[in-house]
């Protein structure tokens, strides 16, 4: 049992629940702004819509009521059933990029400056057509990678701020998903659907992508951390999601954690130092913890939240404090997952 | 941050004739509207309003902003008939203008939305614009024969900022002037470089700005210079001869010339004009005592001079400095304060004068008119003839080529 190898101490933390109004559903995919000032999260009613909210966080507490992000054409005074706003990605200088669609519309990428103007479509259909998804920014924020269904094949495209142009990264007959930049701002890791499962690939700025990791089941939502790639895999079967790491240059994969609670949409979360990954457990006996496992396998810390079915963790350091956000059920059998924030400085 | 209920402009506009004319036109229209009969919208207008708004929402949901813009303009026509536009009308209009890159219109519509219903949404939107955009007035100078796009040194990330540049470039590429908002940052239009500062205004004359940019492909260009001012002139005491005593007085100095920029910084100027003064009769600061001395009727000291000035000029930021040789030809009249020894009467003495000397000027540009500027300047110099020195100083207003489009 992998938990037997845990070297950690267990800490307990009291989390603050962030409440919102106007949308009933599961809180999901909370993402901190780089300065720890804002928290974007989704609310999914598992039926006909996914909303996105934005809340300002001050010393671990919500500074006001979370504001629902309304894209143009949607209005809070009209029903927004069927609308979709998800996958928040923070630019290092403050703006938020996310994917969204009005009811029955095409998913496009949107831009929002928190506290400023309302969302605006980020790339026009003249620049790139089709449904756009999986936005992700380069570390310096000057490039944006995403997928487009313009050709019907789900290809990866890049937008470069310097040229104000969108260009295809590469094309294949299989759909690509979840592209992410590595630290050089050029290399991309992503998953590609092939023969019913997803495999990992690397694209190094030109030419064709090269396989990074295949095997049983899906290998998905990779994220570059230094010279390593962390990803989710269900190679042990559909009901068992594990967290694995593989060298960016290729090689054997190492399982970091087994039976994790697979986040709805996000890539693996990383601590602010970039040395460990965060996750929740799908095992009922340990689903009250947020686990922090070192990438080199040297140990795992556990943060006891006192809640149930903990998942979707994200962490940020701001003003000398370290803040953890996650979603959880307040008790077994509760209707909706709630959003929580806790100070884990020193833990 | 500017309140959405406030209709003040984004920045305090520098008063240029172009803007003054706009303000006067606006005031005239406002005054005219005050006498217009009040319009009242009927049921037909209300129904059309509702239809247009619903269409706008549908267009917006598809990011079809040209359709939203078109409908908003039709709403404005309804508003002229008395139909009252709503917050949502103006907000959608603002979003359409933003998506199309017309940030000036976007800001104006947001202010109108704020007048209908003050909201944090509008305040945040306006604050975002004011913190990111600056006002520009871009024109093409005579040397700019073709249109050219404004190229940002670092293209912005935000979509409305990128679109605002595209919007401006549709005009500039066709060599049409553009007045509106551009994202803060450094730009180049051909050889002309300029900076846009958030919340501030900048005027740019494309082509003339080769001076400012210091580009290597400089082409000489010139323009007429007209100067007029109030002067003080002194004729110093004669070194020798029968006419002793100094005299002088206030007068007018005016000239017209041509200035040629021969490099991004340097130029040459040729100017001719009139230089004169009128002063009280007398010399060396003493007035004539006509009760003590008999003579002609009291008269005044005078100088009537035509001058020619050739100067080299140099431009430094908003200052233009010129210096060079000066020649004057004309006549002078002076009535001594006392007759000479043994004489019992004073009479005015007149003489033709030919003067040579040096003149200089320092002008500070106040406002620009295309490739010209109105400048306030200080001029001065000194001329000599065989008997005396003629120093003078002048406070002048000058209309002259600015040779600087991008400051």
XYZ file of C-alpha atoms in Angstrom:
754
model
C 0.000 0.000 0.000
C 1.483 3.262 -1.057
C 0.329 5.012 2.083
C 2.622 2.734 3.985
C 5.529 4.565 2.451
C 4.343 7.921 3.605
C 6.987 9.553 5.708
C 4.875 12.410 6.718
C 3.614 14.124 9.738
C -0.105 14.795 9.782
C -1.303 18.313 10.383
C -4.750 19.636 10.986
C -6.136 22.834 9.588
C -9.369 24.711 9.962
C -10.674 25.756 6.579
C -12.941 28.685 5.785
C -15.887 27.880 3.549
C -16.397 30.270 0.639
C -20.106 30.575 -0.098
C -21.732 31.856 -3.220
C -25.258 32.573 -4.325
C -27.263 32.182 -7.479
C -25.966 28.833 -8.704
C -26.531 25.498 -7.038
C -23.913 22.903 -7.838
C -20.583 21.371 -7.007
C -17.667 23.719 -6.498
C -14.792 22.581 -8.660
C -11.403 23.504 -10.033
C -10.420 26.437 -7.790
C -7.393 28.279 -9.186
C -5.430 30.947 -7.340
C -4.245 34.069 -9.075
C -0.426 34.249 -8.998
C -0.493 36.955 -6.321
C -2.950 35.043 -4.149
C -5.486 37.860 -4.340
C -8.168 36.146 -6.381
C -9.647 32.706 -6.556
C -11.530 31.518 -9.640
C -13.676 28.403 -9.389
C -16.395 26.538 -11.220
C -19.838 25.578 -10.052
C -21.211 22.559 -11.885
C -24.799 21.462 -11.360
C -24.124 18.184 -13.182
C -27.094 18.917 -15.398
C -27.235 21.792 -17.811
C -24.622 24.356 -16.905
C -21.203 25.141 -15.530
C -20.734 28.600 -14.056
C -17.526 30.312 -13.085
C -17.108 32.550 -10.089
C -14.414 34.931 -9.017
C -13.802 35.952 -5.438
C -11.259 38.236 -3.835
C -9.496 36.615 -0.931
C -8.191 38.639 1.973
C -6.346 36.815 4.753
C -8.056 33.586 3.869
C -11.560 35.024 3.822
C -13.772 36.039 0.953
C -13.744 39.782 0.499
C -17.363 40.088 -0.590
C -19.652 37.659 -2.318
C -18.124 35.649 -5.177
C -19.114 37.200 -8.492
C -20.465 35.017 -11.241
C -18.633 35.609 -14.501
C -21.114 36.410 -17.232
C -19.862 36.327 -20.791
C -21.349 38.654 -23.414
C -24.770 37.588 -24.554
C -25.520 36.009 -21.209
C -27.236 38.211 -18.709
C -27.921 37.724 -15.062
C -31.401 39.041 -15.718
C -32.159 36.186 -18.078
C -31.845 32.465 -17.690
C -28.362 31.263 -18.449
C -29.265 27.584 -18.491
C -26.978 25.626 -20.759
C -24.197 28.135 -20.445
C -20.662 27.021 -19.761
C -17.657 28.812 -18.265
C -14.729 26.773 -17.042
C -11.022 26.031 -17.047
C -9.629 29.249 -15.522
C -5.984 30.008 -16.332
C -4.207 32.948 -14.749
C -1.821 35.157 -16.658
C 1.268 35.983 -14.557
C 0.350 39.686 -14.718
C -3.208 39.322 -13.515
C -5.766 38.622 -16.257
C -7.760 35.432 -16.418
C -8.232 33.320 -19.531
C -10.982 30.723 -19.586
C -13.218 28.808 -21.948
C -16.909 29.551 -22.134
C -19.998 29.289 -24.286
C -23.501 30.603 -24.253
C -26.323 28.087 -24.302
C -26.128 26.239 -27.582
C -23.120 28.250 -28.676
C -19.561 27.390 -29.537
C -16.958 27.241 -26.800
C -14.493 30.086 -27.168
C -11.725 31.588 -25.083
C -12.439 34.638 -22.949
C -10.351 37.233 -21.186
C -11.153 38.940 -17.935
C -9.272 41.446 -15.816
C -10.486 40.890 -12.250
C -12.067 44.006 -10.844
C -12.136 45.557 -14.294
C -14.148 45.107 -17.417
C -16.514 42.273 -18.208
C -15.207 39.219 -20.113
C -14.286 39.634 -23.758
C -13.700 37.018 -26.382
C -9.948 36.593 -26.505
C -9.443 35.386 -30.061
C -11.875 36.261 -32.803
C -13.252 33.748 -35.252
C -11.286 35.605 -37.903
C -8.116 34.620 -36.070
C -9.091 31.034 -35.354
C -12.371 29.297 -35.894
C -14.098 26.374 -34.276
C -14.620 25.489 -30.671
C -11.642 26.462 -28.533
C -10.666 24.735 -25.309
C -7.856 23.843 -22.938
C -6.213 27.296 -22.754
C -2.839 27.425 -21.076
C -0.303 30.234 -20.861
C 3.452 30.126 -21.226
C 5.388 30.858 -18.022
C 6.094 34.444 -19.110
C 2.523 34.964 -20.296
C 3.458 35.934 -23.837
C 2.043 32.830 -25.503
C -1.219 30.980 -25.227
C -1.753 27.406 -26.299
C -5.160 25.845 -26.792
C -7.045 23.325 -28.865
C -9.350 24.176 -31.721
C -11.944 22.144 -33.511
C -11.603 24.317 -36.634
C -10.508 21.390 -38.766
C -12.659 18.885 -36.966
C -9.562 17.096 -35.714
C -8.997 18.889 -32.425
C -5.566 20.357 -33.128
C -3.246 22.440 -30.982
C -2.802 26.115 -31.812
C -0.680 28.864 -30.313
C -1.243 32.579 -30.027
C 1.866 34.744 -29.728
C 1.502 38.180 -28.190
C 4.576 39.428 -30.050
C 3.090 38.712 -33.464
C -0.613 38.945 -32.605
C -1.063 35.823 -34.673
C -2.483 32.352 -34.176
C -0.562 29.477 -35.703
C -1.108 25.729 -35.573
C 1.508 23.911 -33.539
C 1.046 20.588 -35.237
C -1.701 18.604 -36.814
C -2.654 14.975 -36.554
C -5.614 12.821 -37.356
C -6.266 12.236 -33.684
C -7.622 14.861 -31.324
C -5.206 16.459 -28.863
C -6.084 17.615 -25.378
C -4.730 19.569 -22.446
C -1.571 21.119 -23.955
C 0.789 22.775 -21.487
C 4.006 24.752 -21.902
C 7.190 23.633 -20.265
C 9.567 26.076 -18.601
C 11.276 27.089 -21.868
C 7.990 28.493 -23.151
C 8.303 26.474 -26.353
C 8.070 22.795 -25.534
C 4.544 21.468 -25.169
C 3.272 18.382 -23.404
C -0.216 17.142 -24.166
C -2.338 14.062 -24.525
C -3.589 12.583 -27.765
C -6.531 10.266 -28.142
C -5.557 7.131 -29.968
C -7.361 3.809 -30.237
C -9.739 4.725 -27.476
C -7.190 5.831 -24.915
C -5.049 8.877 -24.298
C -1.256 8.888 -24.528
C 1.245 11.599 -23.682
C 3.271 13.439 -26.317
C 5.930 16.131 -26.420
C 6.257 18.794 -29.093
C 9.547 20.679 -29.027
C 8.676 23.713 -31.112
C 8.864 22.245 -34.602
C 8.241 19.092 -36.511
C 6.106 16.272 -35.259
C 5.294 15.473 -31.678
C 7.057 12.526 -30.132
C 5.445 9.979 -27.800
C 6.282 10.408 -24.152
C 4.172 7.846 -22.366
C 1.571 5.306 -23.471
C 0.371 2.075 -22.044
C -2.819 0.802 -20.530
C -5.677 3.197 -19.953
C -5.449 6.955 -20.215
C -2.398 9.077 -19.531
C -3.809 12.567 -19.340
C -3.536 16.237 -18.292
C 0.254 16.406 -18.166
C 2.060 19.319 -16.581
C 5.741 20.154 -16.897
C 7.621 20.713 -13.661
C 11.247 21.388 -14.454
C 12.535 18.422 -16.388
C 9.683 16.183 -15.296
C 6.146 15.653 -16.453
C 3.436 14.848 -13.924
C 0.146 13.394 -15.134
C -2.872 11.326 -14.234
C -3.119 7.721 -15.296
C -5.682 4.988 -14.914
C -3.427 2.289 -16.233
C -4.658 0.002 -13.420
C -8.271 0.281 -14.560
C -11.087 2.735 -14.984
C -11.777 3.071 -11.269
C -8.198 3.683 -10.195
C -6.625 7.012 -10.954
C -2.981 7.413 -10.040
C -0.552 10.323 -10.130
C 2.637 9.570 -12.057
C 5.828 11.353 -13.080
C 8.051 10.739 -16.088
C 11.209 12.551 -17.251
C 10.518 15.103 -20.004
C 13.361 13.518 -21.956
C 11.553 10.179 -21.752
C 12.093 7.122 -19.641
C 10.356 5.089 -17.005
C 7.418 6.521 -15.155
C 7.126 6.541 -11.404
C 3.798 6.365 -9.598
C 3.688 9.127 -6.989
C 0.264 8.325 -5.557
C -2.462 5.774 -6.098
C -6.230 6.060 -5.956
C -6.327 9.789 -5.991
C -9.532 11.778 -6.409
C -9.359 12.823 -10.070
C -10.126 16.525 -10.432
C -12.929 17.322 -12.815
C -10.814 19.344 -15.208
C -7.518 20.573 -13.851
C -3.989 19.339 -14.348
C -2.086 18.099 -11.310
C -1.615 20.854 -8.735
C 1.884 21.807 -7.672
C 3.107 23.526 -4.519
C 4.486 27.090 -4.909
C 8.083 25.846 -4.770
C 7.452 23.417 -7.622
C 8.774 20.513 -5.605
C 5.634 18.568 -4.764
C 2.197 17.681 -6.105
C -1.115 18.049 -4.280
C -4.101 15.730 -4.427
C -6.989 14.243 -2.539
C -7.708 10.591 -2.007
C -10.618 8.587 -3.356
C -10.357 6.142 -0.451
C -13.113 6.894 2.091
C -10.731 6.289 4.964
C -8.357 9.038 3.859
C -10.545 11.392 1.878
C -10.380 14.058 4.588
C -6.730 14.828 3.742
C -4.945 16.948 1.187
C -1.737 15.091 0.370
C 1.485 16.852 -0.618
C 3.965 14.428 -2.167
C 7.495 15.381 -3.094
C 8.282 14.857 -6.750
C 11.457 12.996 -5.924
C 9.419 10.518 -3.909
C 11.153 11.468 -0.681
C 7.991 11.941 1.357
C 4.367 12.948 1.715
C 2.700 15.374 4.084
C -0.973 15.153 4.962
C -3.192 18.094 5.820
C -6.289 17.085 7.705
C -9.184 19.267 6.617
C -11.812 17.689 8.844
C -14.052 17.429 5.778
C -15.104 14.681 3.407
C -14.271 13.802 -0.187
C -11.536 16.415 -0.434
C -10.354 17.213 -3.938
C -9.280 19.888 -6.419
C -6.453 21.296 -4.286
C -4.484 24.358 -5.351
C -1.843 26.255 -3.405
C -0.298 29.721 -3.550
C 2.195 31.761 -1.552
C 1.384 35.408 -0.978
C 2.652 37.967 1.512
C 4.618 35.409 3.461
C 1.670 33.030 3.878
C 0.789 29.835 2.059
C -2.858 29.300 1.202
C -4.542 26.084 0.185
C -7.880 25.931 -1.597
C -9.844 22.753 -2.174
C -13.359 21.439 -2.563
C -15.034 19.029 -0.199
C -18.345 17.834 1.110
C -19.185 19.178 4.534
C -20.424 15.715 5.497
C -21.107 12.411 3.853
C -24.292 12.564 1.853
C -24.254 16.321 1.493
C -25.681 17.607 -1.781
C -22.923 19.802 -3.156
C -19.200 20.134 -2.816
C -18.171 23.415 -1.257
C -15.101 25.590 -1.697
C -12.674 26.012 1.179
C -9.554 28.054 1.891
C -7.056 27.403 4.638
C -3.755 28.855 5.767
C -1.138 26.101 5.643
C 1.905 28.268 6.233
C 4.665 26.185 7.727
C 2.875 22.920 7.031
C -10.896 56.742 -11.382
C -13.513 58.673 -13.292
C -17.055 58.348 -12.158
C -19.385 56.990 -14.782
C -21.842 59.705 -13.849
C -19.306 62.280 -14.776
C -19.119 63.449 -18.353
C -15.682 64.961 -18.144
C -13.275 63.835 -20.820
C -10.718 61.158 -20.190
C -7.967 63.683 -19.852
C -7.806 67.418 -19.761
C -7.613 68.229 -23.411
C -4.956 70.556 -24.586
C -6.625 73.478 -26.256
C -5.957 73.341 -29.930
C -7.911 75.168 -32.573
C -9.079 71.815 -33.827
C -10.470 70.931 -30.445
C -11.690 74.441 -29.835
C -13.681 74.194 -33.036
C -15.082 70.872 -31.893
C -16.101 72.332 -28.554
C -17.700 75.349 -30.202
C -19.568 73.111 -32.620
C -20.740 70.983 -29.733
C -21.924 74.024 -27.807
C -23.745 75.250 -30.881
C -25.510 71.929 -31.285
C -26.431 71.874 -27.609
C -27.781 75.382 -27.866
C -29.723 74.455 -30.989
C -31.172 71.418 -29.305
C -32.436 73.599 -26.488
C -34.915 75.121 -28.914
C -35.924 71.801 -30.436
C -39.360 70.514 -29.622
C -39.272 67.646 -27.110
C -39.700 64.293 -28.826
C -41.921 61.620 -27.422
C -41.561 57.982 -28.411
C -44.652 56.107 -29.396
C -45.612 52.462 -29.162
C -43.935 51.753 -32.471
C -40.633 53.041 -31.146
C -40.979 51.018 -27.962
C -41.698 47.853 -29.938
C -38.746 48.487 -32.222
C -36.589 49.155 -29.190
C -37.477 45.779 -27.696
C -36.854 44.012 -30.970
C -33.500 45.660 -31.500
C -32.403 44.855 -27.986
C -33.348 41.198 -28.281
C -31.421 40.990 -31.539
C -28.451 42.622 -29.875
C -28.456 39.968 -27.175
C -28.576 37.191 -29.736
C -25.764 38.755 -31.750
C -23.700 39.188 -28.607
C -24.217 35.546 -27.644
C -22.586 34.635 -30.948
C -19.887 37.290 -30.602
C -21.344 38.890 -33.738
C -20.390 42.385 -32.648
C -20.883 44.144 -35.958
C -24.563 43.247 -35.626
C -24.697 44.558 -32.074
C -23.037 47.777 -33.198
C -25.480 48.231 -36.047
C -28.463 47.729 -33.762
C -27.073 50.074 -31.144
C -26.789 52.811 -33.749
C -30.413 52.184 -34.664
C -31.266 52.510 -30.991
C -29.547 55.873 -30.943
C -31.851 56.978 -33.745
C -34.808 55.859 -31.645
C -33.385 57.820 -28.755
C -33.508 60.950 -30.900
C -37.222 60.306 -31.260
C -37.603 60.267 -27.513
C -37.213 56.580 -26.733
C -35.284 56.147 -23.522
C -32.360 53.753 -23.775
C -31.622 51.415 -20.909
C -28.499 50.476 -19.036
C -28.347 47.189 -20.930
C -28.640 48.984 -24.276
C -25.626 51.149 -23.519
C -23.682 48.304 -21.915
C -24.128 46.072 -24.943
C -23.233 49.020 -27.160
C -20.083 49.495 -25.128
C -19.182 45.824 -25.457
C -19.702 46.014 -29.205
C -17.452 49.058 -29.459
C -14.848 47.279 -27.341
C -14.955 44.156 -29.479
C -14.559 46.285 -32.597
C -11.697 48.241 -31.041
C -13.420 51.619 -30.854
C -12.509 52.258 -27.241
C -13.447 55.931 -27.390
C -17.020 54.985 -28.250
C -16.894 52.198 -25.688
C -15.988 54.666 -22.977
C -18.666 57.131 -24.023
C -21.339 54.394 -23.980
C -20.214 53.203 -20.575
C -20.603 56.719 -19.247
C -24.112 56.777 -20.687
C -24.861 53.418 -19.051
C -23.594 54.808 -15.765
C -25.915 57.769 -16.083
C -28.861 55.392 -16.375
C -27.769 53.117 -13.561
C -24.519 53.598 -11.665
C -22.917 50.219 -11.146
C -19.665 48.664 -10.017
C -19.520 46.913 -13.378
C -19.380 50.200 -15.263
C -17.022 51.793 -12.752
C -14.632 48.879 -13.038
C -14.876 48.896 -16.811
C -14.141 52.621 -16.999
C -11.308 52.388 -14.517
C -9.844 49.579 -16.594
C -9.964 51.738 -19.724
C -8.532 54.807 -18.028
C -5.703 52.783 -16.563
C -4.801 51.175 -19.873
C -5.544 53.647 -22.665
C -4.418 57.119 -23.661
C -5.949 59.601 -26.051
C -4.243 60.083 -29.404
C -4.710 62.558 -32.227
C -2.737 61.265 -35.186
C -2.465 63.249 -38.434
C -0.336 62.922 -41.488
C 2.157 65.629 -42.330
C 2.970 66.860 -45.787
C 5.982 64.613 -46.093
C 3.965 61.491 -45.312
C 2.724 60.609 -48.760
C 1.189 57.259 -47.852
C -0.726 55.819 -44.953
C 0.991 53.525 -42.506
C -0.018 51.422 -39.547
C 0.848 52.161 -35.958
C 3.095 49.355 -34.799
C 3.403 48.817 -31.048
C 6.883 48.050 -29.793
C 5.332 45.384 -27.564
C 1.926 44.207 -28.736
C -0.517 44.084 -25.834
C -2.035 40.919 -24.408
C -5.561 42.103 -23.706
C -7.932 41.534 -26.632
C -9.538 44.984 -26.547
C -6.102 46.574 -26.616
C -5.050 44.567 -29.628
C -8.336 45.323 -31.327
C -7.992 49.048 -30.573
C -4.719 49.102 -32.491
C -6.321 47.254 -35.379
C -9.209 49.726 -35.347
C -6.856 52.715 -35.481
C -4.835 51.129 -38.242
C -7.830 50.792 -40.540
C -7.792 54.595 -40.662
C -4.071 55.192 -40.542
C -3.304 52.680 -43.267
C -5.609 54.664 -45.528
C -3.786 57.889 -44.541
C -6.806 59.099 -42.622
C -6.391 60.896 -39.312
C -7.325 59.032 -36.159
C -8.599 60.525 -32.955
C -9.379 58.005 -30.255
C -7.893 55.727 -27.651
C -4.851 53.502 -27.975
C -3.301 51.239 -25.359
C -0.463 52.759 -23.382
C 2.927 51.929 -24.846
C 5.498 52.901 -27.441
C 4.589 52.976 -31.119
C 6.098 53.648 -34.497
C 4.366 54.808 -37.641
C 7.053 54.589 -40.253
C 9.878 56.746 -38.942
C 7.638 58.536 -36.499
C 7.795 57.250 -32.970
C 5.579 58.240 -30.088
C 4.486 57.087 -26.683
C 0.938 56.737 -25.416
C 0.530 57.225 -21.694
C -2.580 55.970 -19.919
C -4.961 58.794 -19.096
C -3.015 61.384 -21.102
C -3.284 62.868 -24.567
C -0.711 62.934 -27.308
C -0.768 64.566 -30.725
C 1.224 63.015 -33.495
C 1.990 64.283 -36.967
C 3.235 61.438 -39.084
C 6.153 62.280 -41.328
C 7.163 65.417 -39.497
C 8.090 63.175 -36.642
C 11.216 62.090 -38.431
C 12.708 64.884 -36.379
C 11.622 63.322 -33.172
C 12.595 59.835 -34.152
C 16.024 60.836 -35.384
C 15.639 58.408 -38.232
C 18.416 58.044 -40.739
C 16.159 58.653 -43.707
C 15.610 62.302 -42.900
C 14.167 64.423 -45.676
C 14.538 68.181 -45.571
C 11.260 70.018 -45.143
C 10.346 73.618 -44.530
C 7.624 76.080 -43.743
C 6.719 79.711 -43.375
C 7.467 81.511 -40.142
C 5.439 84.510 -39.008
C 6.355 86.453 -35.870
C 4.931 89.510 -34.202
C 5.722 90.965 -30.833
C 6.226 93.898 -28.529
C 9.756 95.175 -28.416
C 11.928 97.525 -26.445
C 14.730 99.154 -28.386
C 17.486 101.426 -27.259
C 19.802 103.630 -29.285
C 22.826 103.987 -27.084
C 24.742 107.197 -26.627
C 26.764 108.129 -29.660
C 30.464 107.519 -29.402
C 31.185 110.641 -31.428
C 29.653 113.240 -33.696
C 27.156 116.010 -33.237
C 24.244 113.807 -32.092
C 24.928 112.903 -28.525
C 22.708 111.161 -26.082
C 20.894 107.893 -26.087
C 17.222 107.323 -26.779
C 14.785 104.501 -27.235
C 11.280 103.248 -26.568
C 8.663 100.552 -26.950
C 7.527 99.434 -30.351
C 6.446 96.645 -32.598
C 8.545 94.109 -34.353
C 7.024 91.814 -36.973
C 8.435 89.576 -39.633
C 7.774 86.787 -42.054
C 10.241 84.227 -43.240
C 10.904 80.646 -44.217
C 12.473 77.948 -42.123
C 14.062 74.831 -43.538
C 14.871 71.785 -41.415
C 18.116 70.381 -42.740
C 18.553 67.645 -40.146
C 16.475 66.074 -37.371
C 17.694 68.870 -35.076
C 19.076 71.731 -37.160
C 17.563 74.185 -39.598
C 18.072 77.547 -41.269
C 15.780 80.538 -41.169
C 15.522 83.625 -43.335
C 13.198 86.385 -42.217
C 12.409 89.980 -43.205
C 10.235 92.456 -41.390
C 9.640 95.725 -39.703
C 11.213 96.940 -36.483
C 10.184 100.278 -35.017
C 9.657 102.221 -31.874
C 8.282 105.518 -30.699
C 9.557 107.304 -27.600
C 9.340 110.624 -25.849
C 11.421 113.436 -27.223
C 14.655 113.816 -25.376
C 17.891 112.010 -24.865
C 19.767 110.277 -22.112
C 16.587 109.894 -20.131
C 15.800 113.623 -20.031
C 12.703 115.006 -21.733
C 12.810 118.226 -23.719
C 11.839 121.355 -21.786
C 9.990 123.207 -24.499
C 9.195 126.059 -22.119
C 12.896 126.754 -21.660
C 13.937 126.240 -25.228
C 12.124 127.470 -28.260
C 11.854 125.159 -31.206
C 9.537 123.111 -33.250
C 6.391 121.638 -31.918
C 6.979 118.762 -29.521
C 7.678 115.580 -31.413
C 8.702 112.041 -30.554
C 11.787 109.983 -31.087
C 11.263 107.237 -33.653
C 12.865 104.345 -35.425
C 11.424 102.920 -38.653
C 13.509 100.006 -39.772
C 13.228 97.224 -42.248
C 15.292 94.217 -41.260
C 16.592 90.987 -42.660
C 17.660 88.107 -40.441
C 19.446 84.936 -41.376
C 19.668 82.398 -38.572
C 20.612 78.880 -37.803
C 18.009 77.041 -35.744
C 18.123 74.078 -33.420
C 15.283 72.164 -31.777
C 15.415 70.636 -28.324
C 12.188 68.984 -27.137
C 9.650 71.824 -27.059
C 12.217 74.586 -27.510
C 13.518 76.076 -30.717
C 16.587 78.305 -30.631
C 17.760 80.542 -33.466
C 20.724 82.846 -33.806
C 22.335 84.671 -36.721
C 23.319 87.914 -38.444
C 20.867 90.775 -38.641
C 20.717 93.836 -40.866
C 18.433 96.836 -40.645
C 17.879 99.752 -42.996
C 15.620 102.745 -42.304
C 15.391 106.068 -40.628
C 15.629 107.418 -37.092
C 14.444 110.642 -35.547
C 15.533 112.066 -32.240
C 14.914 115.335 -30.454
C 17.745 116.135 -28.046
C 16.746 117.055 -24.520
C 18.704 120.278 -24.789
C 20.189 122.329 -27.641
C 23.851 122.473 -28.097
C 26.048 125.172 -26.599
C 24.976 128.689 -27.709
C 21.769 127.424 -29.254
C 18.368 128.569 -28.121
C 16.113 126.106 -29.750
C 15.730 122.299 -30.036
C 14.870 120.672 -33.332
C 14.356 117.002 -34.187
C 17.205 115.411 -35.997
C 16.525 112.773 -38.605
C 18.941 110.459 -40.277
C 19.061 107.373 -42.435
C 20.503 104.412 -40.600
C 22.042 101.182 -41.750
C 22.625 98.729 -38.957
C 24.391 95.410 -38.699
C 24.336 93.031 -35.797
C 23.230 89.711 -34.373
C 19.759 88.516 -33.432
C 18.565 85.476 -31.553
C 15.348 83.803 -30.490
C 14.135 81.141 -28.086
C 10.637 79.819 -28.860
C 8.518 77.451 -26.795
C 5.762 75.613 -28.603
C 2.340 76.162 -27.080
C -0.060 74.422 -29.435
C 0.233 72.588 -32.710
C -1.689 73.031 -35.941
C -0.812 70.034 -38.032
C 2.825 70.542 -38.916
C 2.878 74.058 -37.443
C 3.025 75.316 -33.922
C 2.138 78.526 -32.162
C 5.071 79.457 -29.995
C 5.791 82.041 -27.364
C 9.259 83.386 -27.799
C 11.853 85.764 -26.493
C 13.948 87.466 -29.131
C 16.746 89.928 -28.809
C 19.921 91.216 -30.281
C 22.089 94.177 -30.932
C 22.952 96.173 -34.031
C 25.620 98.739 -34.696
C 26.132 101.681 -36.950
C 29.024 104.082 -37.126
C 27.902 106.000 -34.056
C 26.153 103.742 -31.595
C 24.821 100.356 -30.569
C 21.142 99.505 -30.911
C 20.211 96.705 -28.486
C 16.660 95.399 -28.476
C 14.466 92.745 -26.916
C 11.099 91.334 -27.860
C 8.328 89.137 -26.520
C 6.838 87.478 -29.585
C 4.149 85.108 -30.707
C 5.332 82.972 -33.575
C 3.609 80.649 -35.988
C 6.291 78.352 -37.274
C 6.952 74.814 -38.484
C 6.999 72.446 -35.533
C 9.170 69.799 -37.218
C 8.186 67.515 -34.330
C 5.349 65.096 -34.629
C 5.926 62.780 -31.845
C 6.790 64.595 -28.745
